[in-house]
PDB file of C-alpha atoms and ligand atoms in Angstrom:
ATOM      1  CA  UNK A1126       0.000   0.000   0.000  1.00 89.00           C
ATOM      2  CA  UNK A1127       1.250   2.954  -0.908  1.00 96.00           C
ATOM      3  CA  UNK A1128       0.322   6.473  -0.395  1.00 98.00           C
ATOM      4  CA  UNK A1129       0.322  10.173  -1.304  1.00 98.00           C
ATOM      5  CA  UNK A1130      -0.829  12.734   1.683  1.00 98.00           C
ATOM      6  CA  UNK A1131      -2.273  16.047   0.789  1.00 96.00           C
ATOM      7  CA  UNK A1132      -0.508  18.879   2.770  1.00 96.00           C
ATOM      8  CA  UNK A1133      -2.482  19.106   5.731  1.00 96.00           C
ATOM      9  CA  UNK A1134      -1.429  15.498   6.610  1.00 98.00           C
ATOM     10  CA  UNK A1135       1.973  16.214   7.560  1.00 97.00           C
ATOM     11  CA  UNK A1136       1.947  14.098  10.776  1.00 97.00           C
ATOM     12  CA  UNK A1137      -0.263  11.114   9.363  1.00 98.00           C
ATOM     13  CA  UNK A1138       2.771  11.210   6.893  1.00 98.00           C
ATOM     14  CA  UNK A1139       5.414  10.607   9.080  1.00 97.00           C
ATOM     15  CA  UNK A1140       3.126   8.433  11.106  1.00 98.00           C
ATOM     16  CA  UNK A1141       2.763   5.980   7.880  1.00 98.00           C
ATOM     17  CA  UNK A1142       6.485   5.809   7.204  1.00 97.00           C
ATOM     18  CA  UNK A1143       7.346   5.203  10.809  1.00 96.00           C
ATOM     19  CA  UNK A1144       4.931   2.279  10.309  1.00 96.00           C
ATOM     20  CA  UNK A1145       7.139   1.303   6.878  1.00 96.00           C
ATOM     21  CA  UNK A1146       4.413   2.438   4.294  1.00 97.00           C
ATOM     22  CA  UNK A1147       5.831   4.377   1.930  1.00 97.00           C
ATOM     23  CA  UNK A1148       4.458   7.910   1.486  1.00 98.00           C
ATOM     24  CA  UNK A1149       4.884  10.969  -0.159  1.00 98.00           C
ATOM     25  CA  UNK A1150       4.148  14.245   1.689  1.00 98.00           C
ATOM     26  CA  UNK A1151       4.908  17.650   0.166  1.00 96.00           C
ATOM     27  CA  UNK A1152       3.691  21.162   2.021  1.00 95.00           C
ATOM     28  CA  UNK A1153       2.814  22.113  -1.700  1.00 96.00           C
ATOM     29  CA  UNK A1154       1.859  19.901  -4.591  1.00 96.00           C
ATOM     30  CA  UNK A1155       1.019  21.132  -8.446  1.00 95.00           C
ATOM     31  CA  UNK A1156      -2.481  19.437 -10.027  1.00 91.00           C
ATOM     32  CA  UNK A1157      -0.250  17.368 -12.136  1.00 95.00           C
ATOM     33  CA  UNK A1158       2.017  16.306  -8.813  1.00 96.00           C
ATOM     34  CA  UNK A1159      -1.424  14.642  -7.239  1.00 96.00           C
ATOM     35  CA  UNK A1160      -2.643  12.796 -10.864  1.00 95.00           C
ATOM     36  CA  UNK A1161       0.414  11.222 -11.851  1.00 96.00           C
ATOM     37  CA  UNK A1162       0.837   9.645  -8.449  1.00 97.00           C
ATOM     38  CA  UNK A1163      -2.430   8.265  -8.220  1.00 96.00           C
ATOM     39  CA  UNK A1164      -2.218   7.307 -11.893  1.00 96.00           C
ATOM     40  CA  UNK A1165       0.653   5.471 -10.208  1.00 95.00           C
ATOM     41  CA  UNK A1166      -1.268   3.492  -7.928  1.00 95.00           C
ATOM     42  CA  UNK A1167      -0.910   5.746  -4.668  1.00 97.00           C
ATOM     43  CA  UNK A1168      -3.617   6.243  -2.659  1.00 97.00           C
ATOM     44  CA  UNK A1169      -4.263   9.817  -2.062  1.00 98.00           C
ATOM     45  CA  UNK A1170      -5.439  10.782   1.613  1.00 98.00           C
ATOM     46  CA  UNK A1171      -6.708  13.665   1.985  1.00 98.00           C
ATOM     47  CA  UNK A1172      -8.483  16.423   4.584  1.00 97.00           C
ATOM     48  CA  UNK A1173     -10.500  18.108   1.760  1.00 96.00           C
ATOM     49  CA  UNK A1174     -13.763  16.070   0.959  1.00 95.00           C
ATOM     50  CA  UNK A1175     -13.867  18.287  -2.670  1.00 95.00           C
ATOM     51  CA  UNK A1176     -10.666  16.362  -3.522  1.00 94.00           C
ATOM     52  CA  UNK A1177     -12.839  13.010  -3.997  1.00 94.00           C
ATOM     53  CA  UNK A1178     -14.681  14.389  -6.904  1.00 95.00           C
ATOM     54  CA  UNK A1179     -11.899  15.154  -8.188  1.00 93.00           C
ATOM     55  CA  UNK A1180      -9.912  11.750  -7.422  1.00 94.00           C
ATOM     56  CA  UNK A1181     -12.223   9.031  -7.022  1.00 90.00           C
ATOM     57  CA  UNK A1182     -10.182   6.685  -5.401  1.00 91.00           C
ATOM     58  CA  UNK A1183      -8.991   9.241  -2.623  1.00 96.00           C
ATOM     59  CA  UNK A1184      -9.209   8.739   0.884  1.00 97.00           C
ATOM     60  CA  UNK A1185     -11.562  11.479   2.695  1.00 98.00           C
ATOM     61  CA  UNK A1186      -9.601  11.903   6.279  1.00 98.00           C
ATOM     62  CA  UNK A1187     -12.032  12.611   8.674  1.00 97.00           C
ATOM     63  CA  UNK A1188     -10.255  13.847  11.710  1.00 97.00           C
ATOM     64  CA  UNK A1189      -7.419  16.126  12.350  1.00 96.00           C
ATOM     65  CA  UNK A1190      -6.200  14.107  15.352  1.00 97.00           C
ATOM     66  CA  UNK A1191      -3.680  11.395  13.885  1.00 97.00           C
ATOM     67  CA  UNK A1192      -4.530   8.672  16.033  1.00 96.00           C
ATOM     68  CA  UNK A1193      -8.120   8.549  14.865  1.00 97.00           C
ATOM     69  CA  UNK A1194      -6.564   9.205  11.191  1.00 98.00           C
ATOM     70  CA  UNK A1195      -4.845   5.989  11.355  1.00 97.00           C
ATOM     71  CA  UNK A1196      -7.418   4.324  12.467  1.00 96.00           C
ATOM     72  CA  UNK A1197      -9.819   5.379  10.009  1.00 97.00           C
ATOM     73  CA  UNK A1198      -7.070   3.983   7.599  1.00 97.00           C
ATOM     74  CA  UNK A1199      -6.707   0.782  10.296  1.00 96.00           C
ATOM     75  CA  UNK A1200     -10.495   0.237   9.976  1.00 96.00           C
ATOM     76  CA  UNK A1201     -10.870   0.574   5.910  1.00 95.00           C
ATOM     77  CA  UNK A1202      -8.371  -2.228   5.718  1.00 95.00           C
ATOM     78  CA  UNK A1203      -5.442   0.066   4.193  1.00 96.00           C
ATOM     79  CA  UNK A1204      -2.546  -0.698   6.756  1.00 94.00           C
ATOM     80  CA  UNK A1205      -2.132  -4.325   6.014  1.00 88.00           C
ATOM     81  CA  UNK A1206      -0.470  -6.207   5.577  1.00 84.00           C
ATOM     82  CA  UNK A1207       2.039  -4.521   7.442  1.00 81.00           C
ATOM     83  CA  UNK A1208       5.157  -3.529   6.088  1.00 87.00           C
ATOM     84  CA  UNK A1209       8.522  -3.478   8.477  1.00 92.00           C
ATOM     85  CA  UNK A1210       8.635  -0.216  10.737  1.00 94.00           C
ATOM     86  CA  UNK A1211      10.889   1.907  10.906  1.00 94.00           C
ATOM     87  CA  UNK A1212      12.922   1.371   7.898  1.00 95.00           C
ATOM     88  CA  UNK A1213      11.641   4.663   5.970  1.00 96.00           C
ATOM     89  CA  UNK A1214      13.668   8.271   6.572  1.00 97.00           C
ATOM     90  CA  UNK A1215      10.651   9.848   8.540  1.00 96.00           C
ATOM     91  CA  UNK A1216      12.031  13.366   6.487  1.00 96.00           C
ATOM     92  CA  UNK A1217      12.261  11.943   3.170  1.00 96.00           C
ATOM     93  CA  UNK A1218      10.452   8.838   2.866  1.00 98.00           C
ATOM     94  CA  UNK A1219      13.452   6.915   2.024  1.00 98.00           C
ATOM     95  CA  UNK A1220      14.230   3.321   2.749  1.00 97.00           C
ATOM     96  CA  UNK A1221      17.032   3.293   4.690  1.00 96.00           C
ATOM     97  CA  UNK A1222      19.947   1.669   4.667  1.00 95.00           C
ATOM     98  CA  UNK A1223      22.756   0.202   6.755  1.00 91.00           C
ATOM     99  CA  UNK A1224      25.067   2.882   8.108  1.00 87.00           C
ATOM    100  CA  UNK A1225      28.950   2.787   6.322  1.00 82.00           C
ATOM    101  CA  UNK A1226      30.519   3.056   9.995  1.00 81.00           C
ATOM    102  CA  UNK A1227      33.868   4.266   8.710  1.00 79.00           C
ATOM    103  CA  UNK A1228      32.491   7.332   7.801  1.00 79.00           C
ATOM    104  CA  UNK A1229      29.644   8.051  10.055  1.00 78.00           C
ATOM    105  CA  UNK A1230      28.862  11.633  10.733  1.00 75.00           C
ATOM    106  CA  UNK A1231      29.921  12.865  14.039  1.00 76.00           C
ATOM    107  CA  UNK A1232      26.414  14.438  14.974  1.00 78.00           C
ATOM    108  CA  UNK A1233      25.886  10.278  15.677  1.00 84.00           C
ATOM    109  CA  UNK A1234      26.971  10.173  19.158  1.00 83.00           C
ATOM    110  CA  UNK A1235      29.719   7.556  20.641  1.00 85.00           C
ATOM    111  CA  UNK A1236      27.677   5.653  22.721  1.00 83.00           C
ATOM    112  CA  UNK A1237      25.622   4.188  19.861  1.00 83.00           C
ATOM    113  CA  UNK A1238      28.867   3.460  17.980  1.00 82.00           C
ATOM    114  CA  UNK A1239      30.074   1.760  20.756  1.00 83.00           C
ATOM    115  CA  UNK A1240      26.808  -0.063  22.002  1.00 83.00           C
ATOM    116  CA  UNK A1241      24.586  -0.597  19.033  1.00 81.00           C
ATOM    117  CA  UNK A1242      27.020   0.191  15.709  1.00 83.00           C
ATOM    118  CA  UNK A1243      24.495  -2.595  13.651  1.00 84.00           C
ATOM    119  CA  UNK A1244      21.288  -0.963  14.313  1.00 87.00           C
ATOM    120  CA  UNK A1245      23.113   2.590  12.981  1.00 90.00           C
ATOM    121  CA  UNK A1246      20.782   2.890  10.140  1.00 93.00           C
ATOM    122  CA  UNK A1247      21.154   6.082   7.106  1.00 92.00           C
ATOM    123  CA  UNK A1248      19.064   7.564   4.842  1.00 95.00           C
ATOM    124  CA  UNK A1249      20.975   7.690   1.455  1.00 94.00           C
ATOM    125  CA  UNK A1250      18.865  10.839   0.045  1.00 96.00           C
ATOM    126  CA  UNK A1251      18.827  13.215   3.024  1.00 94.00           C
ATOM    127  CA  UNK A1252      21.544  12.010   4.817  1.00 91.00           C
ATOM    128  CA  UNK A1253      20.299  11.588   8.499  1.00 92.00           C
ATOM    129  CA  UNK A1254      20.884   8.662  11.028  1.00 91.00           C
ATOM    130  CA  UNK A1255      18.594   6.515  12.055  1.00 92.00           C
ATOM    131  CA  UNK A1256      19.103   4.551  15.826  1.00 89.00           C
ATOM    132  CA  UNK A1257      16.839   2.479  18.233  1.00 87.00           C
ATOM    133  CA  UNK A1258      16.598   5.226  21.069  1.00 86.00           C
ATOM    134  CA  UNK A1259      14.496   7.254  23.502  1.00 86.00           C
ATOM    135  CA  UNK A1260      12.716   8.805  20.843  1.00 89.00           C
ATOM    136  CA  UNK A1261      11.961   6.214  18.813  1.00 91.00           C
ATOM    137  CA  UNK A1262      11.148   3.671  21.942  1.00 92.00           C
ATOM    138  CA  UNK A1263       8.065   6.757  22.460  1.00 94.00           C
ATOM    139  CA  UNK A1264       7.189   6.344  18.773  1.00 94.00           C
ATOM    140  CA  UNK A1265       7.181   2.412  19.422  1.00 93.00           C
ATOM    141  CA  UNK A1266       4.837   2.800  22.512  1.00 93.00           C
ATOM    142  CA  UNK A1267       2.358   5.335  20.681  1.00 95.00           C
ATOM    143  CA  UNK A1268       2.243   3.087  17.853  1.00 94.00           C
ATOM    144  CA  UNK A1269       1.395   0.239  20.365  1.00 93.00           C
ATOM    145  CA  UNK A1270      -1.071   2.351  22.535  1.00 94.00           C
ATOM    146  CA  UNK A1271      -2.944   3.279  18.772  1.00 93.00           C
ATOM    147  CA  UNK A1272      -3.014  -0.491  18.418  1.00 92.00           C
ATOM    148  CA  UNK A1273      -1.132  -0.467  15.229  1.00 92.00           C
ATOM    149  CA  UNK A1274       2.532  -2.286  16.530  1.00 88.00           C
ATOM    150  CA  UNK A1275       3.048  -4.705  19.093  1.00 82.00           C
ATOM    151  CA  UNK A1276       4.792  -4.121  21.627  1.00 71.00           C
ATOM    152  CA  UNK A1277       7.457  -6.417  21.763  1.00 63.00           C
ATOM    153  CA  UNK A1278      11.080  -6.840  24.149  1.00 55.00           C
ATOM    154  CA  UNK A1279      12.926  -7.445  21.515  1.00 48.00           C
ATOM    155  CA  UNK A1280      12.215  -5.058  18.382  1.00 48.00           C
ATOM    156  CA  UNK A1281      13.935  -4.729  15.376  1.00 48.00           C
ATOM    157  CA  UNK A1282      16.992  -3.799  15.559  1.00 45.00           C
ATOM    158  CA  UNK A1283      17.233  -3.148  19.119  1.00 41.00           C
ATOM    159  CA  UNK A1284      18.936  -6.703  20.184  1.00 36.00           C
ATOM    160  CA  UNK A1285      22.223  -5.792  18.216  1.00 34.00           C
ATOM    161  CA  UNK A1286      24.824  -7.588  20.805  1.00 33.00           C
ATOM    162  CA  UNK A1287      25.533 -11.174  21.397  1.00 31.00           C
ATOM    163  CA  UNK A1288      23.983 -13.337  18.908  1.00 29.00           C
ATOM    164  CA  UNK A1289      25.292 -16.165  17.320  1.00 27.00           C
TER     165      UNK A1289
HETATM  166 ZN1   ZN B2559      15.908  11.091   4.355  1.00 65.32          ZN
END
């Protein structure tokens, strides 16, 4: 499932690629931008109910809180299956990819080098670094609380030492 969020869904955006869908979000899109998209197959969301005369196959968002967005989206059968979380550059939309640890930035701070180098994960387009942390442990437990992730000990990515 893919999808393309009109510019008052900022948030549901970056809520979707946290959750692995991929999804393109711009603050400003030309006519064109929107058609050849969903020519593309995307599935346009959107927060004006004009747009689905327009687009047929759009997605009339109902509420501006994001938890009831997604699951509006939960509830008309568009989050599943489920792709991997967190694997998309919330920013860009990305898929991310492993971190080249020889020539990590320096903004990526020791400890993570040190404690959890094979979890460092980089967006190729935009350039930022991904890491299991405090902020995205909050994203983890929203995600579970909106019913949309479980919540499990040992997520993706997070059990980096000792195996094998
Ligand atoms: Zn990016």
């Amino acid at each position: 499932m893919n999808f393309i969020a009109d510019s008052m869904l900022g948030r549901l955006a970056k809520w979707l690629r946290a959750l692995g869908f991929d999804t393109i979000y711009q603050s400003r899109y030309r006519p064109s931008e929107i058609q050849h998209h969903v020519a593309e197959g995307r599935i346009f969301l959107t927060r004006k109910a004009e747009h689905t005369n327009t687009y047929p196959s759009a997605i009339y968002i109902h509420s501006d809180h994001v938890g009831k967005q997604l699951a509006q989206l939960k509830a008309e059968g568009l989050l599943s299956p489920p792709p991997l979380p967190f694997t998309r550059c919330l920013r860009c939309n990305t898929l991310l990819a492993k971190a080249d640890l020889d020539s990590v930035h320096p903004r990526v701070p020791d400890y993570v080098l040190y404690e959890n180098a094979s979890a460092l994960k980089y967006c190729p387009s935009c350039g930022r670094y991904y890491w299991p942390g405090t902020h995205r442990d909050r994203m983890e437990r929203q995600l579970h609380l909106w019913g949309l992730l479980p919540l499990g000990p040992q997520s993706p990515g997070v059990a980096g030492d000792g195996e094998g």
